[in-house]
mmCIF file of C-alpha atoms and ligand atoms in Angstrom:
data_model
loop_
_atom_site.group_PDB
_atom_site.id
_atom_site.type_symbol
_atom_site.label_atom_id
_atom_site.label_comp_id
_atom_site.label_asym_id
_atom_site.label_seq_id
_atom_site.Cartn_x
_atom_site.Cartn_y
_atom_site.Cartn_z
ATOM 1 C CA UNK A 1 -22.972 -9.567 9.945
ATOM 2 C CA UNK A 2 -24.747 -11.548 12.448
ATOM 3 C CA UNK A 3 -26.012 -9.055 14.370
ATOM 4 C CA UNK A 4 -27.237 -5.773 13.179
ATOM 5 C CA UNK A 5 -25.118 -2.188 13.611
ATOM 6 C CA UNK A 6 -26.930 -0.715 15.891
ATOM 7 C CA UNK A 7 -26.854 -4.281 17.979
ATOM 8 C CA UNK A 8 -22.766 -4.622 17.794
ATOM 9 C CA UNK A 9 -22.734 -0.531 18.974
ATOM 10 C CA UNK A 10 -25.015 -1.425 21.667
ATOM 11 C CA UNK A 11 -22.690 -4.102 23.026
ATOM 12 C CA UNK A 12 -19.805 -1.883 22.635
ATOM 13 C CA UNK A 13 -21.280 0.922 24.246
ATOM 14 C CA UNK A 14 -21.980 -1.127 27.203
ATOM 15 C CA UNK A 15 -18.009 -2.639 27.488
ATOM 16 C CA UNK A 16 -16.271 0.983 26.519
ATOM 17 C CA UNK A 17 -15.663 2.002 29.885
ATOM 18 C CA UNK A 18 -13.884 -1.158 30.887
ATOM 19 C CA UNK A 19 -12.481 -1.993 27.278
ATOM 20 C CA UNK A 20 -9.074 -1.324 27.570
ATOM 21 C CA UNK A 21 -8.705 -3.134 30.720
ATOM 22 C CA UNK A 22 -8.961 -6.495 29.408
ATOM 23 C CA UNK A 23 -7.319 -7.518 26.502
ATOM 24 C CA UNK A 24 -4.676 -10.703 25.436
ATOM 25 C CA UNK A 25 -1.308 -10.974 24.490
ATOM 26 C CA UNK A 26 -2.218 -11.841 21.198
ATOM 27 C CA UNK A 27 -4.868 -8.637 20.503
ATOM 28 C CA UNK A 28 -1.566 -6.268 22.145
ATOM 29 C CA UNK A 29 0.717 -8.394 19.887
ATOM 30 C CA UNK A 30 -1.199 -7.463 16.814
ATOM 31 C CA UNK A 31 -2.452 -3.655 18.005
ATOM 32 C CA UNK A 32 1.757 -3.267 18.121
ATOM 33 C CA UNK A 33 2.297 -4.286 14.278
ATOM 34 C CA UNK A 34 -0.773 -2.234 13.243
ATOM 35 C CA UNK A 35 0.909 0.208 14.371
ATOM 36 C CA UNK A 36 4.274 -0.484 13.629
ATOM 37 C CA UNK A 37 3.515 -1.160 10.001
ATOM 38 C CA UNK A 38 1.397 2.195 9.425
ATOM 39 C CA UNK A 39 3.943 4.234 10.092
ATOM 40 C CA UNK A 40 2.896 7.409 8.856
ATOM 41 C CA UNK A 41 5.123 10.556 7.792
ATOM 42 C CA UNK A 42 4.460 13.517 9.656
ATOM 43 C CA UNK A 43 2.354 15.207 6.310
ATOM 44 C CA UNK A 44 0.446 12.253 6.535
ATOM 45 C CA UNK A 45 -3.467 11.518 7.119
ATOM 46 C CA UNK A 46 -4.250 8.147 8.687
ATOM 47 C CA UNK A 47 -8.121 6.361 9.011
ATOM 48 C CA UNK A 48 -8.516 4.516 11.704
ATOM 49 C CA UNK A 49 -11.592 2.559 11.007
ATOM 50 C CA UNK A 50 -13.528 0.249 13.945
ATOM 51 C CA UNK A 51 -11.410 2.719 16.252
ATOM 52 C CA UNK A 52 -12.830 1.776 19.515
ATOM 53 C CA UNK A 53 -11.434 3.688 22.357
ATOM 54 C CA UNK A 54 -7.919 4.663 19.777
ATOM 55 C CA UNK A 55 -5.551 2.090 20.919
ATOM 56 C CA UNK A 56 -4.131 2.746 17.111
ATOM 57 C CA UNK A 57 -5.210 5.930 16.389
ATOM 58 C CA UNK A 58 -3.719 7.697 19.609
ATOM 59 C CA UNK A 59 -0.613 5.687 19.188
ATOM 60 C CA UNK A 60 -0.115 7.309 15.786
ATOM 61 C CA UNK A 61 -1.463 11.130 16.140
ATOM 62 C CA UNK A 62 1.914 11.760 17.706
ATOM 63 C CA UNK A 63 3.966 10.836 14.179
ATOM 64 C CA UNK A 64 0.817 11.528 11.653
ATOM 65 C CA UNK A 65 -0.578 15.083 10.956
ATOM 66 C CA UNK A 66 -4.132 14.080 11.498
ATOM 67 C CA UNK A 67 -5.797 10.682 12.303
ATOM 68 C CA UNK A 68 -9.346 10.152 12.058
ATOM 69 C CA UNK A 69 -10.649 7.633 13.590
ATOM 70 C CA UNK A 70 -14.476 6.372 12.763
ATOM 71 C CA UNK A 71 -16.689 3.690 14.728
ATOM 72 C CA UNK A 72 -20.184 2.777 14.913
ATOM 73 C CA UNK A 73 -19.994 2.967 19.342
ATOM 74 C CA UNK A 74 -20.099 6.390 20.959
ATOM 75 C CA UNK A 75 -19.136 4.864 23.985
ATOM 76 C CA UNK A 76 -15.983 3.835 22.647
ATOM 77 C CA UNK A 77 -15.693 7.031 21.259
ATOM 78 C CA UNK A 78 -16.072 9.226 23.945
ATOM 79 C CA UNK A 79 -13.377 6.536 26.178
ATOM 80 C CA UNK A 80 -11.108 7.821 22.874
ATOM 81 C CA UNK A 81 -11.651 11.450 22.894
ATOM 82 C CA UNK A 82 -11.203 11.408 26.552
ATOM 83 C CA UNK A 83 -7.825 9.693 26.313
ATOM 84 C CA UNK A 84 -6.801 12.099 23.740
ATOM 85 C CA UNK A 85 -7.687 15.110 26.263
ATOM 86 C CA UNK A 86 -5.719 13.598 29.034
ATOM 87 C CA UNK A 87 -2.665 12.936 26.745
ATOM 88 C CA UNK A 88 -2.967 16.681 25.426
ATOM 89 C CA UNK A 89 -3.409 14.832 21.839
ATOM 90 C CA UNK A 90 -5.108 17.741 19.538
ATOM 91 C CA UNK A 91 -4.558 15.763 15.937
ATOM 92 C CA UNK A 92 -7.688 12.967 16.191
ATOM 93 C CA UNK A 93 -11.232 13.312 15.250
ATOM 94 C CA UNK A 94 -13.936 10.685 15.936
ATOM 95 C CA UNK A 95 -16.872 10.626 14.854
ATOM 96 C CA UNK A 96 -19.532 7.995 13.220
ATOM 97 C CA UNK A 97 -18.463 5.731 10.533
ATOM 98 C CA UNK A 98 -18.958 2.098 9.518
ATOM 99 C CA UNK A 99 -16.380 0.421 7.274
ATOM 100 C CA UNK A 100 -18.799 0.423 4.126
ATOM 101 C CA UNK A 101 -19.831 4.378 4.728
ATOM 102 C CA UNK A 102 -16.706 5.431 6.399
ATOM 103 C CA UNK A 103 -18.002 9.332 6.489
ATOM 104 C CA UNK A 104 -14.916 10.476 5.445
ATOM 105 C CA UNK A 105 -14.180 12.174 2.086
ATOM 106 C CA UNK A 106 -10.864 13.570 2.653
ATOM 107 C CA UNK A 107 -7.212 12.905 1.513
ATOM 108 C CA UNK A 108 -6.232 9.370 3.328
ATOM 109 C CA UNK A 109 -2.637 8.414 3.273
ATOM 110 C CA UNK A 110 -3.217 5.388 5.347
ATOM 111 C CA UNK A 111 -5.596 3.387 6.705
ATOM 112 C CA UNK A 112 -5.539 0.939 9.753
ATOM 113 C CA UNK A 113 -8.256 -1.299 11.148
ATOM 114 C CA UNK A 114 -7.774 -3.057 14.584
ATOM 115 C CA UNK A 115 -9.458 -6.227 15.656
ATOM 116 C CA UNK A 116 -12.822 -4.916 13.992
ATOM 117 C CA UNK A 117 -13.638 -5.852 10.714
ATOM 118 C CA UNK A 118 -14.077 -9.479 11.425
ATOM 119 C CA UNK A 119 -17.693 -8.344 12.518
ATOM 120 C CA UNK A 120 -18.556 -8.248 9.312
ATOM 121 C CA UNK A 121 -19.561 -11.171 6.642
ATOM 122 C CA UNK A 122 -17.078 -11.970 4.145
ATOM 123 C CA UNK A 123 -19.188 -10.460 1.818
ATOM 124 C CA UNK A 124 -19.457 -6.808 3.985
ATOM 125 C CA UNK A 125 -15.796 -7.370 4.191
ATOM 126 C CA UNK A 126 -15.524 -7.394 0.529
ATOM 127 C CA UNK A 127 -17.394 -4.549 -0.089
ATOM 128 C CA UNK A 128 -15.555 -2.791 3.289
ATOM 129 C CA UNK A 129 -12.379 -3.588 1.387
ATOM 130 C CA UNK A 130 -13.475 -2.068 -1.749
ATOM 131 C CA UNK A 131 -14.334 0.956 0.020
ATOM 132 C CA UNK A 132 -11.079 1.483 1.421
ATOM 133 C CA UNK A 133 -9.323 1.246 -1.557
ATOM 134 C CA UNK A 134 -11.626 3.839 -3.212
ATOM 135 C CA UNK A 135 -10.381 6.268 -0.606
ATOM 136 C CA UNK A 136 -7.021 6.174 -1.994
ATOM 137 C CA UNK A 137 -4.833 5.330 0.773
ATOM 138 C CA UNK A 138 -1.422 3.965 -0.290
ATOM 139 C CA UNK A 139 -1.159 1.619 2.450
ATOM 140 C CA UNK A 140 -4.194 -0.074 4.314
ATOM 141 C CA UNK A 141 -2.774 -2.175 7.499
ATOM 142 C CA UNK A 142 -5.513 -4.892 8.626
ATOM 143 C CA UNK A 143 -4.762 -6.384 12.093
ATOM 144 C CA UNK A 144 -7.505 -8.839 12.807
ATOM 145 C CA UNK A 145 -8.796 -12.040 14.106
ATOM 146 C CA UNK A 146 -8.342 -14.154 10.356
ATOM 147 C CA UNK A 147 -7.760 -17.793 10.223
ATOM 148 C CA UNK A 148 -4.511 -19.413 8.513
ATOM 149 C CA UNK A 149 -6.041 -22.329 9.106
ATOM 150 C CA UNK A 150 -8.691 -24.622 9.606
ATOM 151 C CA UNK A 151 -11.055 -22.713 12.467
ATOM 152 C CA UNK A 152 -10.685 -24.244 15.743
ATOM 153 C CA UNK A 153 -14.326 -22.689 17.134
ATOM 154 C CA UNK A 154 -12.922 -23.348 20.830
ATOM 155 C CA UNK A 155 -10.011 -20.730 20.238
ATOM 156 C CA UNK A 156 -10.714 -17.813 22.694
ATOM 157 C CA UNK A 157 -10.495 -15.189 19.796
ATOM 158 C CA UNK A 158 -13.643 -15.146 18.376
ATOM 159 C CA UNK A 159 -17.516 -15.892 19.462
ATOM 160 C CA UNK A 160 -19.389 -17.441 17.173
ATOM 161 C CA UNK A 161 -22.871 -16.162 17.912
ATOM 162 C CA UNK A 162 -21.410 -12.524 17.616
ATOM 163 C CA UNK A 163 -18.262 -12.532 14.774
ATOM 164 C CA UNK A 164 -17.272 -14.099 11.626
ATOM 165 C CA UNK A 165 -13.714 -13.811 10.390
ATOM 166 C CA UNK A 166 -12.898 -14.790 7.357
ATOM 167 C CA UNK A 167 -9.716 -16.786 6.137
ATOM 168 C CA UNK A 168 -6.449 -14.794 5.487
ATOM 169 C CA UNK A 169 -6.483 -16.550 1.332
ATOM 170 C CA UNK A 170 -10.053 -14.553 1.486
ATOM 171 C CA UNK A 171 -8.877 -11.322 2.392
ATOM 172 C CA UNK A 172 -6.075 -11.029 0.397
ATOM 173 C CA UNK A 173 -7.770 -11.768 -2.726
ATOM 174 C CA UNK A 174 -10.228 -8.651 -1.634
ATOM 175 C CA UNK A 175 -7.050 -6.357 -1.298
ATOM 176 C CA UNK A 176 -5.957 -7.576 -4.372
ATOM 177 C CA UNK A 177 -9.234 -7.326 -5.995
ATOM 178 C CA UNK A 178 -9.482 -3.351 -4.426
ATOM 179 C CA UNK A 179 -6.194 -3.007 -5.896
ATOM 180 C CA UNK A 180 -4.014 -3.452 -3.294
ATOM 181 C CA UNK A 181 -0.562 -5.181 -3.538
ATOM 182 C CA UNK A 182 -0.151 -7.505 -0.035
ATOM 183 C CA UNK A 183 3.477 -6.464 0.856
ATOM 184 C CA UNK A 184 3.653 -8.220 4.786
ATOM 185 C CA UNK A 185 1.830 -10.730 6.555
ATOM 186 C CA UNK A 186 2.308 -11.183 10.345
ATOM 187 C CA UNK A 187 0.873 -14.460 11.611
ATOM 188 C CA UNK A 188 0.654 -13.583 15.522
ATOM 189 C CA UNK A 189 -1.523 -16.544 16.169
ATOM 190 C CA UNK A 190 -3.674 -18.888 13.874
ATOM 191 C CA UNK A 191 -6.226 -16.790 14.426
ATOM 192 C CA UNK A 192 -4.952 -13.880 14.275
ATOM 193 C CA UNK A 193 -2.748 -11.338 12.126
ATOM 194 C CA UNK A 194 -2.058 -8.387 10.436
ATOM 195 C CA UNK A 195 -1.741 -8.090 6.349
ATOM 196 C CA UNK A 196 -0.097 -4.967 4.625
ATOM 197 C CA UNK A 197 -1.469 -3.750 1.408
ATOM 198 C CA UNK A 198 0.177 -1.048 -0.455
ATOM 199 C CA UNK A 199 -0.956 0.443 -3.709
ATOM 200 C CA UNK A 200 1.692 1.120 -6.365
ATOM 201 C CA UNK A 201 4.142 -1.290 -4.911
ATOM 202 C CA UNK A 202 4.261 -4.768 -7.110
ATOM 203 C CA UNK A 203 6.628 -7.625 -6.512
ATOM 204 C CA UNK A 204 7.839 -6.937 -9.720
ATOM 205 C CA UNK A 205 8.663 -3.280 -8.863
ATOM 206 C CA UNK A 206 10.550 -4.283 -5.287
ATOM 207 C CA UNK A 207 12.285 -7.188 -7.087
ATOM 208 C CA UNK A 208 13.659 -4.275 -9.738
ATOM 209 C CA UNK A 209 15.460 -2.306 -6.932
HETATM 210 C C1 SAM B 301 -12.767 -5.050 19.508
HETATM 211 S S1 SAM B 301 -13.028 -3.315 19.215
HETATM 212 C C2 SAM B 301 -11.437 -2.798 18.587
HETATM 213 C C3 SAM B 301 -11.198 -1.338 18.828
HETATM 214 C C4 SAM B 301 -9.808 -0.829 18.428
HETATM 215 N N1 SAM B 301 -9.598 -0.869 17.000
HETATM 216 C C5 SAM B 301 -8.712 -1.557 19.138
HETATM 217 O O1 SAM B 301 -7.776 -2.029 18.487
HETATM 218 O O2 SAM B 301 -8.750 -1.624 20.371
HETATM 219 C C6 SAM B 301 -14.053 -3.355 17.758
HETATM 220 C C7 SAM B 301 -14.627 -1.979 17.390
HETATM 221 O O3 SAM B 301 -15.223 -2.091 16.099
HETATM 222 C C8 SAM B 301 -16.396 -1.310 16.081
HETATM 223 N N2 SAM B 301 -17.246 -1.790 14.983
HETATM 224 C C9 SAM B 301 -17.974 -2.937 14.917
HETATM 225 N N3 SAM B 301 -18.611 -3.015 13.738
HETATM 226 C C10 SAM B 301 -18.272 -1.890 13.042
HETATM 227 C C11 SAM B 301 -18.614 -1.376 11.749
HETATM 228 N N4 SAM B 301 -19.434 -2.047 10.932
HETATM 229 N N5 SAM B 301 -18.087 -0.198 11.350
HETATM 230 C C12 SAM B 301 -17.245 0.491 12.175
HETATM 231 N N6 SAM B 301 -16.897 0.072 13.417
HETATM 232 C C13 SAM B 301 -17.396 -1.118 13.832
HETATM 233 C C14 SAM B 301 -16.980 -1.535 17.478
HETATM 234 O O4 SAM B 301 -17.907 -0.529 17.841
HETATM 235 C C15 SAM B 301 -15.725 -1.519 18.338
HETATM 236 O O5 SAM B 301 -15.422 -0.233 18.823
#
């Protein structure tokens, strides 16, 4: 992580209240197949997990039983909870949680992470990952800034001084590590996309039915 926590909360906490008014096709493009891809059943508990101001999780309370969304920014978090009031959405929680310590020790049925986790090192993301898939979920959809390619660092979708995404090869061989299968990967830009991991699901299995 190159900067600490409490310095990345900070910085949020200072943008919530004009977060959601400036964001790219790309980061709407990618929000749109986190949530598409989650897709929870209405019996189902979803994580949301870097949940900012709930782009994902409010866009899933309304087909999910519960979603609980965790971030390290109250700032964000109180631009989420007041969305959910205004939208008369009573099935989110937020509260504090960082991807390693999620503060959650529920049943998960899926988790999502939006344009977050690339905050963290490749190692933290590791770890992060590992996390996750102690938690159980059977599906864990990752929409982030990644790189399919070589990094151009003049691309608008990451800062240097402030993130560090890692390469999609890297991240999949963390879900797979965790024990995730990947089932889907959306390439909405080079630098950025969304992968699918699902537990239980193996190519072998799919290529059976
Ligand atoms: C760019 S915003 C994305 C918010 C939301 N997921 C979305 O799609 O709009 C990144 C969020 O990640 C949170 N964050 C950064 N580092 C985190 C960490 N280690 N654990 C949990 N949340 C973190 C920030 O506070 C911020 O709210």
């Amino acid at each position: 992580m190159k900067k600490s926590i409490e310095k990345h909360a900070a910085r949020f906490d200072e943008a919530a209240s004009e977060y959601d008014d400036d964001s790219s096709e790309e980061y709407r493009a990618c929000a749109n197949l986190v949530i598409e891809h989650a897709a929870p059943d209405a019996d189902e508990v979803v994580l949301d997990l870097g949940t900012g101001t709930g782009a994902i999780a409010l866009a899933l309370a309304p087909d999910a039983e519960r979603v609980v969304g965790r971030d390290i920014s109250e700032g964000m978090m109180e631009e989420a909870a007041s969305k959910a009031a205004d939208q008369g959405i009573d099935n989110v929680e937020f509260g504090h949680g960082t991807f390693r310590e999620p503060e959650y020790d529920g049943t998960v049925s899926v988790v999502t992470s939006n344009f977050a986790m690339h905050h963290l090192s490749d190692e933290e993301k590791r770890e992060a990952i590992s996390v996750i898939g102690g938690l159980g979920p059977q599906r864990f959809v990752l929409g982030d800034v990644m790189f399919f390619g070589e990094p151009n660092p003049d691309e608008p979708f990451y800062s240097p001084e402030v993130d560090d995404p890692a390469t999609v090869g890297f991240l999949a061989d963390a879900l797979t590590d965790a024990g995730f299968s990947l089932t889907a990967v959306e390439r909405v830009h080079e630098q950025v996309g969304v992968l699918v991991a699902e537990r239980g699901h193996s190519r072998d299995e799919t290529d059976a039915q």
